[in-house]
mmCIF file of C-alpha atoms in Angstrom:
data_model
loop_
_atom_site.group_PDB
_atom_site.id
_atom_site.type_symbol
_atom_site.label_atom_id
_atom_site.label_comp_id
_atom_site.label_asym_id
_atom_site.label_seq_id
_atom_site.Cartn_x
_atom_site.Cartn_y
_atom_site.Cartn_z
ATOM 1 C CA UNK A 24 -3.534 -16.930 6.239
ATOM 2 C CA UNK A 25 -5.183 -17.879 3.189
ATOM 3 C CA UNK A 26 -7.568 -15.388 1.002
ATOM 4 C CA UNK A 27 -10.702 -17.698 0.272
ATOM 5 C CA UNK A 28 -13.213 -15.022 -0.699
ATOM 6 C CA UNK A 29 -12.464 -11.415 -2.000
ATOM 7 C CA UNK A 30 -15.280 -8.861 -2.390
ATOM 8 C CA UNK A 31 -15.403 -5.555 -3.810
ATOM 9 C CA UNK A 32 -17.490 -3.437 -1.714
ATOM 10 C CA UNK A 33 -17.794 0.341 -2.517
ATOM 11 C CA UNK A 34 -15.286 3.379 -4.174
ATOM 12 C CA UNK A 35 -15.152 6.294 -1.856
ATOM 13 C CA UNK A 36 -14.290 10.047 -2.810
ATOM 14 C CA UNK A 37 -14.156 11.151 0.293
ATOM 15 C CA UNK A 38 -13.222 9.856 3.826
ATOM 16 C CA UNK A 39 -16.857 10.349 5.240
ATOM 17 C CA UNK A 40 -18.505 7.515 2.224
ATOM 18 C CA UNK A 41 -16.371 5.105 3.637
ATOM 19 C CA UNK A 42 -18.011 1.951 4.317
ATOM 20 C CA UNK A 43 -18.484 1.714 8.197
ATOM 21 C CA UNK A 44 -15.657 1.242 10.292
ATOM 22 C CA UNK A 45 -16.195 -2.089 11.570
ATOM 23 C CA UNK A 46 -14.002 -4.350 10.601
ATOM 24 C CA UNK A 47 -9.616 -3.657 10.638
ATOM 25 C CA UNK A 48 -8.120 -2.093 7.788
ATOM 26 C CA UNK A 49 -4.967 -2.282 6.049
ATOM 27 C CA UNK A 50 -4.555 0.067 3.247
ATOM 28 C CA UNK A 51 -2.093 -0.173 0.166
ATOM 29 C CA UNK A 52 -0.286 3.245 -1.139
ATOM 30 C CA UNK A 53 2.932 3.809 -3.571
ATOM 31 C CA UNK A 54 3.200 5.463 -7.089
ATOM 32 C CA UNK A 55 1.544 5.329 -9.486
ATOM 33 C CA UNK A 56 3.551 2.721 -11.575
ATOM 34 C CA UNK A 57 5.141 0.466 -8.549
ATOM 35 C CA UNK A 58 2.665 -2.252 -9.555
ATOM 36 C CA UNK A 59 -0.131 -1.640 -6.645
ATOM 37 C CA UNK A 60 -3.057 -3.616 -8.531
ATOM 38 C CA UNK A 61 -0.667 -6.648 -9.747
ATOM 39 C CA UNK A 62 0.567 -6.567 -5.823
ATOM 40 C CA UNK A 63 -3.182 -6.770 -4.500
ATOM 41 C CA UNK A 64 -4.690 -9.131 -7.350
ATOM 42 C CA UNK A 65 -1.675 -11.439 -6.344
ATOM 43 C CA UNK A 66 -2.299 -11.566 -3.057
ATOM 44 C CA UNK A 67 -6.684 -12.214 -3.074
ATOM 45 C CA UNK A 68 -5.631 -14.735 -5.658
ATOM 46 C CA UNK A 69 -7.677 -12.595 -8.508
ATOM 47 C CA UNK A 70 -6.826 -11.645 -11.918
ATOM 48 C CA UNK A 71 -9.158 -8.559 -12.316
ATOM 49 C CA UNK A 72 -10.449 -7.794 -8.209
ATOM 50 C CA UNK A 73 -7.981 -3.991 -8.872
ATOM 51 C CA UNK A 74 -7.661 -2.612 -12.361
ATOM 52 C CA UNK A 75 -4.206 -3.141 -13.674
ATOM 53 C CA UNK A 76 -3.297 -0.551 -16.454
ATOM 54 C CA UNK A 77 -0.702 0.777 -18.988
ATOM 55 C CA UNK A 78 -1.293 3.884 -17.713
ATOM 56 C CA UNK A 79 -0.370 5.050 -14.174
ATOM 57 C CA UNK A 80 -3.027 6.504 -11.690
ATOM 58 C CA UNK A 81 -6.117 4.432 -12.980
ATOM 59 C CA UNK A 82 -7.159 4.332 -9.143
ATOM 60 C CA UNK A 83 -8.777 7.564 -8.141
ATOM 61 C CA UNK A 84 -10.969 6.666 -5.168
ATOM 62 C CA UNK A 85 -10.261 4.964 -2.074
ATOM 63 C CA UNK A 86 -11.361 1.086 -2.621
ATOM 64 C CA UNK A 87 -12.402 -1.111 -0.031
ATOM 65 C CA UNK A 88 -12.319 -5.212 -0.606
ATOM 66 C CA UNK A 89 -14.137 -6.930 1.866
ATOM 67 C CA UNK A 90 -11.258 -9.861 2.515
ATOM 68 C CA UNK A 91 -12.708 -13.419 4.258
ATOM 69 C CA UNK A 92 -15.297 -11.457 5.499
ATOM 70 C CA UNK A 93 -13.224 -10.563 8.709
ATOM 71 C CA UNK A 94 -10.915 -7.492 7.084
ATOM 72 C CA UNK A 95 -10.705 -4.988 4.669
ATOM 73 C CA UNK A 96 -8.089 -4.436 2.035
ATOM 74 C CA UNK A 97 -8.076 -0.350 1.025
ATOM 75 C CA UNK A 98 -7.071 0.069 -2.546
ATOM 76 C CA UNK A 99 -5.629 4.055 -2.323
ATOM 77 C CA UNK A 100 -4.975 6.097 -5.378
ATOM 78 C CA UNK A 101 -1.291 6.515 -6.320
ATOM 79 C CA UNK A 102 0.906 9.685 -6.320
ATOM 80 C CA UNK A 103 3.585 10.547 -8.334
ATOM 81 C CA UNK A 104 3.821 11.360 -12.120
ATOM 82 C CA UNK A 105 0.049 10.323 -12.979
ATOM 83 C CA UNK A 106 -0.943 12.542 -15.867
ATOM 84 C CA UNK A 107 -3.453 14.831 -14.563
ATOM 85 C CA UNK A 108 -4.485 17.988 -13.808
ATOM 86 C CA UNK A 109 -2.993 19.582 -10.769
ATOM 87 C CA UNK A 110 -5.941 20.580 -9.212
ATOM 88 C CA UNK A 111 -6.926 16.535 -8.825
ATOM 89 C CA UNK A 112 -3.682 15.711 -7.167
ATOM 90 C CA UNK A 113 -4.297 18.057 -4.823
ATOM 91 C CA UNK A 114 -7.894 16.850 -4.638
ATOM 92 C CA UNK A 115 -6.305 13.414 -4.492
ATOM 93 C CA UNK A 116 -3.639 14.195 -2.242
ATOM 94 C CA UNK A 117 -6.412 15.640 0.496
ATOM 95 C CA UNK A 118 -8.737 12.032 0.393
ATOM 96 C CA UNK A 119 -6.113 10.438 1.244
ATOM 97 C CA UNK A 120 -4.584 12.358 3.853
ATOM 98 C CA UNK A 121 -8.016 12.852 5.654
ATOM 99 C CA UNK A 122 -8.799 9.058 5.014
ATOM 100 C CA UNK A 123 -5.501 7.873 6.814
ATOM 101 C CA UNK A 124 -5.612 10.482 9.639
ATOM 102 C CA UNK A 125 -9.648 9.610 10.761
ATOM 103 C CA UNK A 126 -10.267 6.172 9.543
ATOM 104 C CA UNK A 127 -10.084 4.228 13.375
ATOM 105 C CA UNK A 128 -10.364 0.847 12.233
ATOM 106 C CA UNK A 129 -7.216 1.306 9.850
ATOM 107 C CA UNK A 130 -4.575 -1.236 10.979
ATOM 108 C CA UNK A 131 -1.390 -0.600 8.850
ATOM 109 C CA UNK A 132 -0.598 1.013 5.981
ATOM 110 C CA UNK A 133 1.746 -0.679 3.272
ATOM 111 C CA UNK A 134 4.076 1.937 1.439
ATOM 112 C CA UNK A 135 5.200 0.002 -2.071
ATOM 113 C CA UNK A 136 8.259 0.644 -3.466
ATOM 114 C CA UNK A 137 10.051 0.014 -6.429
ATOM 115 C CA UNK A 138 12.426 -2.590 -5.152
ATOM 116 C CA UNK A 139 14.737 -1.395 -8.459
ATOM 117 C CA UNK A 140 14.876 2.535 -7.775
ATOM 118 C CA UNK A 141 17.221 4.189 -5.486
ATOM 119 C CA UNK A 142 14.968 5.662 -2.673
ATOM 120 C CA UNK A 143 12.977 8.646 -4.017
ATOM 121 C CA UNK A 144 11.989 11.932 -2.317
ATOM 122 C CA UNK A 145 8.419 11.525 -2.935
ATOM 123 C CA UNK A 146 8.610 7.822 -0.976
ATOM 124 C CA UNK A 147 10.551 8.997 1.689
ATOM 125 C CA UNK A 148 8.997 12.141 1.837
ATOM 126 C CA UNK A 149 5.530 10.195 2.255
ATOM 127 C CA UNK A 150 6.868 7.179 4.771
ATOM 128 C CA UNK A 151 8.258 9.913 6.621
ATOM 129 C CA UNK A 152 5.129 11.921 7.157
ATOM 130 C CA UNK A 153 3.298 8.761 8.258
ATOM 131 C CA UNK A 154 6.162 8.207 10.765
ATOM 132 C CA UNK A 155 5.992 12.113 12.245
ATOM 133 C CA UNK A 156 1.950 11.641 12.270
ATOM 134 C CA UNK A 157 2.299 8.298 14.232
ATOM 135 C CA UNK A 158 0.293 5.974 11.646
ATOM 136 C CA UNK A 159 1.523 2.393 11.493
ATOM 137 C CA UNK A 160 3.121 1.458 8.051
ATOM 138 C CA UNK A 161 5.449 -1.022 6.919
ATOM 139 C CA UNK A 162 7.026 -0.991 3.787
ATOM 140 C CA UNK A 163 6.902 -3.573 0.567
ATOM 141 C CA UNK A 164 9.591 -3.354 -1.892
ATOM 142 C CA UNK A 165 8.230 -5.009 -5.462
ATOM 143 C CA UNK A 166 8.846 -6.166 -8.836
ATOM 144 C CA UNK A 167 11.909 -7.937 -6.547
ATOM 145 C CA UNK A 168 11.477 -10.727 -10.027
ATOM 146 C CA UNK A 169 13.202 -8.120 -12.250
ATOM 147 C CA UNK A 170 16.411 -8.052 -10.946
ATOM 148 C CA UNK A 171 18.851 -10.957 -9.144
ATOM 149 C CA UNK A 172 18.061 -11.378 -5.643
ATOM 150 C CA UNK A 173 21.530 -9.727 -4.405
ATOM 151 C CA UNK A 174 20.311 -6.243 -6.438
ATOM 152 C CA UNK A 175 17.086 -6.313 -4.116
ATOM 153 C CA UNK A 176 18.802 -7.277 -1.107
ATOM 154 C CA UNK A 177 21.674 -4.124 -1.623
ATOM 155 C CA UNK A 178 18.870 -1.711 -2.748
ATOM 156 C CA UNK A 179 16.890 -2.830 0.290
ATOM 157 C CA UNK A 180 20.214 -2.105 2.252
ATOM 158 C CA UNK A 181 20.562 1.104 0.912
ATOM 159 C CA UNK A 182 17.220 1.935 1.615
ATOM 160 C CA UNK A 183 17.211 1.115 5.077
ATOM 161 C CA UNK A 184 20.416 3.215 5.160
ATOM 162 C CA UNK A 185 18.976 6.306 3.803
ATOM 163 C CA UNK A 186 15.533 5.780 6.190
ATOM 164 C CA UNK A 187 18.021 6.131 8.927
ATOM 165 C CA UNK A 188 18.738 9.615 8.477
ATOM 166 C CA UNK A 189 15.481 10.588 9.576
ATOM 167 C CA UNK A 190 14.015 6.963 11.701
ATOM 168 C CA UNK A 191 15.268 5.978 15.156
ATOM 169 C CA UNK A 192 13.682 2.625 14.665
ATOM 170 C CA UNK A 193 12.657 1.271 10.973
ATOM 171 C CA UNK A 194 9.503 0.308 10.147
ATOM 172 C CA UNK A 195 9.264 -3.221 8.716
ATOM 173 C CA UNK A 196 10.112 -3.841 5.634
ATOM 174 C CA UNK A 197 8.785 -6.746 3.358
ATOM 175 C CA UNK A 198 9.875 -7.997 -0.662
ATOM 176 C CA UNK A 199 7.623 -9.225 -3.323
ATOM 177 C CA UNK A 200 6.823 -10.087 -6.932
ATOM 178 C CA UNK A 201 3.278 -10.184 -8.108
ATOM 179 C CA UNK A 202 4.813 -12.416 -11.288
ATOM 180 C CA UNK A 203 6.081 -14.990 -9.134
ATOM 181 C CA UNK A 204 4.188 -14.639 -5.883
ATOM 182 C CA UNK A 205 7.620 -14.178 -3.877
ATOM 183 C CA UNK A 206 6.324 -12.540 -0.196
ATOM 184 C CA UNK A 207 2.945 -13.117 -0.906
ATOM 185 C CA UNK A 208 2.847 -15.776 2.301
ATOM 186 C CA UNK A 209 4.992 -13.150 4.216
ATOM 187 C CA UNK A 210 2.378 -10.083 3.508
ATOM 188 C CA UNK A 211 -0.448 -12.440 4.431
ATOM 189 C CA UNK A 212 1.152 -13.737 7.805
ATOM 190 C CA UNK A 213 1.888 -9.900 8.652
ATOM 191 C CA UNK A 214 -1.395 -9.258 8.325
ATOM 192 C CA UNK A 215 -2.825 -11.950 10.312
ATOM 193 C CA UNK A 216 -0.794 -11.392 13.133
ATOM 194 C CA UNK A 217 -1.631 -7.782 12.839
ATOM 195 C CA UNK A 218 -5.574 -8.713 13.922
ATOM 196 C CA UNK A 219 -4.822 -11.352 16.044
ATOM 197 C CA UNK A 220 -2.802 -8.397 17.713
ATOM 198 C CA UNK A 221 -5.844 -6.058 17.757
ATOM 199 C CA UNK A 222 -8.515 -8.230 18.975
#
C-alpha cells in the first residue's frame, strides 16, 4: 500500500462526535513520549498531518485522518506521565475507553512501544486489557534507529517473554523508526491486508 492522499477530518471529545462509522478504522495508542505523531507523519508521508511536540500529551482528542479516501487513521491521546491535571486523565482515560469499546468500524488498534524500555506496567497493563476485552491490537515497537538492531531484537524477545505470562497466543508484533522509515512498508502491508480481510 501506498498513502497518496492524507486528510484531516475532525477532533472528537467524545466517542458519540465521531465522524460516521463508515469506513475501517485503525487507531494508534502508546505514551505519551513513544513518538506517536513522528510514527503517523512517517507513515502518510507528512511532515505536520499530527502535531509533534517537546512536550508529551499534545494530543487530547481522538483524531481521525481520512487515509486514500478508503480508511481512517485514529490519532488517540497518549497516557502515561503527561503533565496534567488528574481529573483530565481520567477524563482522557474514559474517551478512549468508550471510543475503543463502541466504535464498529474500528479494525485494529496499534499499541507503540518504546522499542528501548524494558516492558512497562502501564503498556502491559493496557495491551492486556485490550486482550481480556477481545479488541484486535498488534503491537509496534519504535525509535528501533536508536539502538543496534540486536538491542531491538533482545528487547523485542524479552517482551514477547514477559507478554507470555499473561497471553496464550501473542498478538503481532511490528518494529519501526520514524527517522529512517524502517517498518513503514510492513505497517502499511498489515493494514492493507487487514481491509482486504474485512471486505
Amino acid at each position: 500500500m501506498k498513502i497518496t492522499k492524507a486528510d484531516f477530518v475532525t477532533s472528537s471529545s467524545n466517542h458519540n462526535q465521531c465522524p460516521e462509522a463508515d469506513f475501517p478504522e485503525f487507531a494508534f495508542i502508546g505514551r505519551s513520549n513513544v513518538g506517536k505523531s513522528s510514527l503517523i507523519n512517517m507513515l502518510t508521508n507528512h511532515k505536520k498531518l499530527a502535531k509533534v511536540s517537546g512536550k508529551p500529551g499534545k494530543t487530547q482528542l481522538i483524531n481521525h485522518f481520512l487515509i486514500n479516501d478508503n480508511w481512517y487513521l485514529v490519532d488517540l491521546p497518549g497516557y502515561g506521565w503527561a503533565k496534567v491535571a488528574k481529573t483530565e486523565k481520567e477524563k482522557w482515560g474514559a474517551m478512549i475507553h468508550d471510543y475503543l469499546v463502541t466504535r464498529k468500524t474500528l479494525i485494529c488498534i496499534f499499541v507503540l512501544v518504546d522499542s528501548r524500555l524494558a516492558p512497562q506496567p502501564i503498556d502491559v497493563e493496557f495491551i492486556n486489557w485490550l486482550g481480556e476485552v477481545g479488541l484486535p491490537m498488534a503491537i509496534i515497537f519504535t525509535k528501533a534507529d536508536k539502538q543496534s538492531k540486536n538491542k531491538t531484537q533482545s528487547s523485542v524477545a524479552k517482551y514477547k517473554k514477559h507478554l507470555l505470562k499473561y497471553w496464550e497466543k501473542l498478538p503481532d508484533m511490528l518494529t519501526t523508526s520514524s527517522q529512517t522509515g524502517t517498518g513503514k512498508e510492513d505497517v502499511l502491508n498489515y493494514i492493507d491486508g487487514l481491509i482486504s480481510a474485512s471486505k
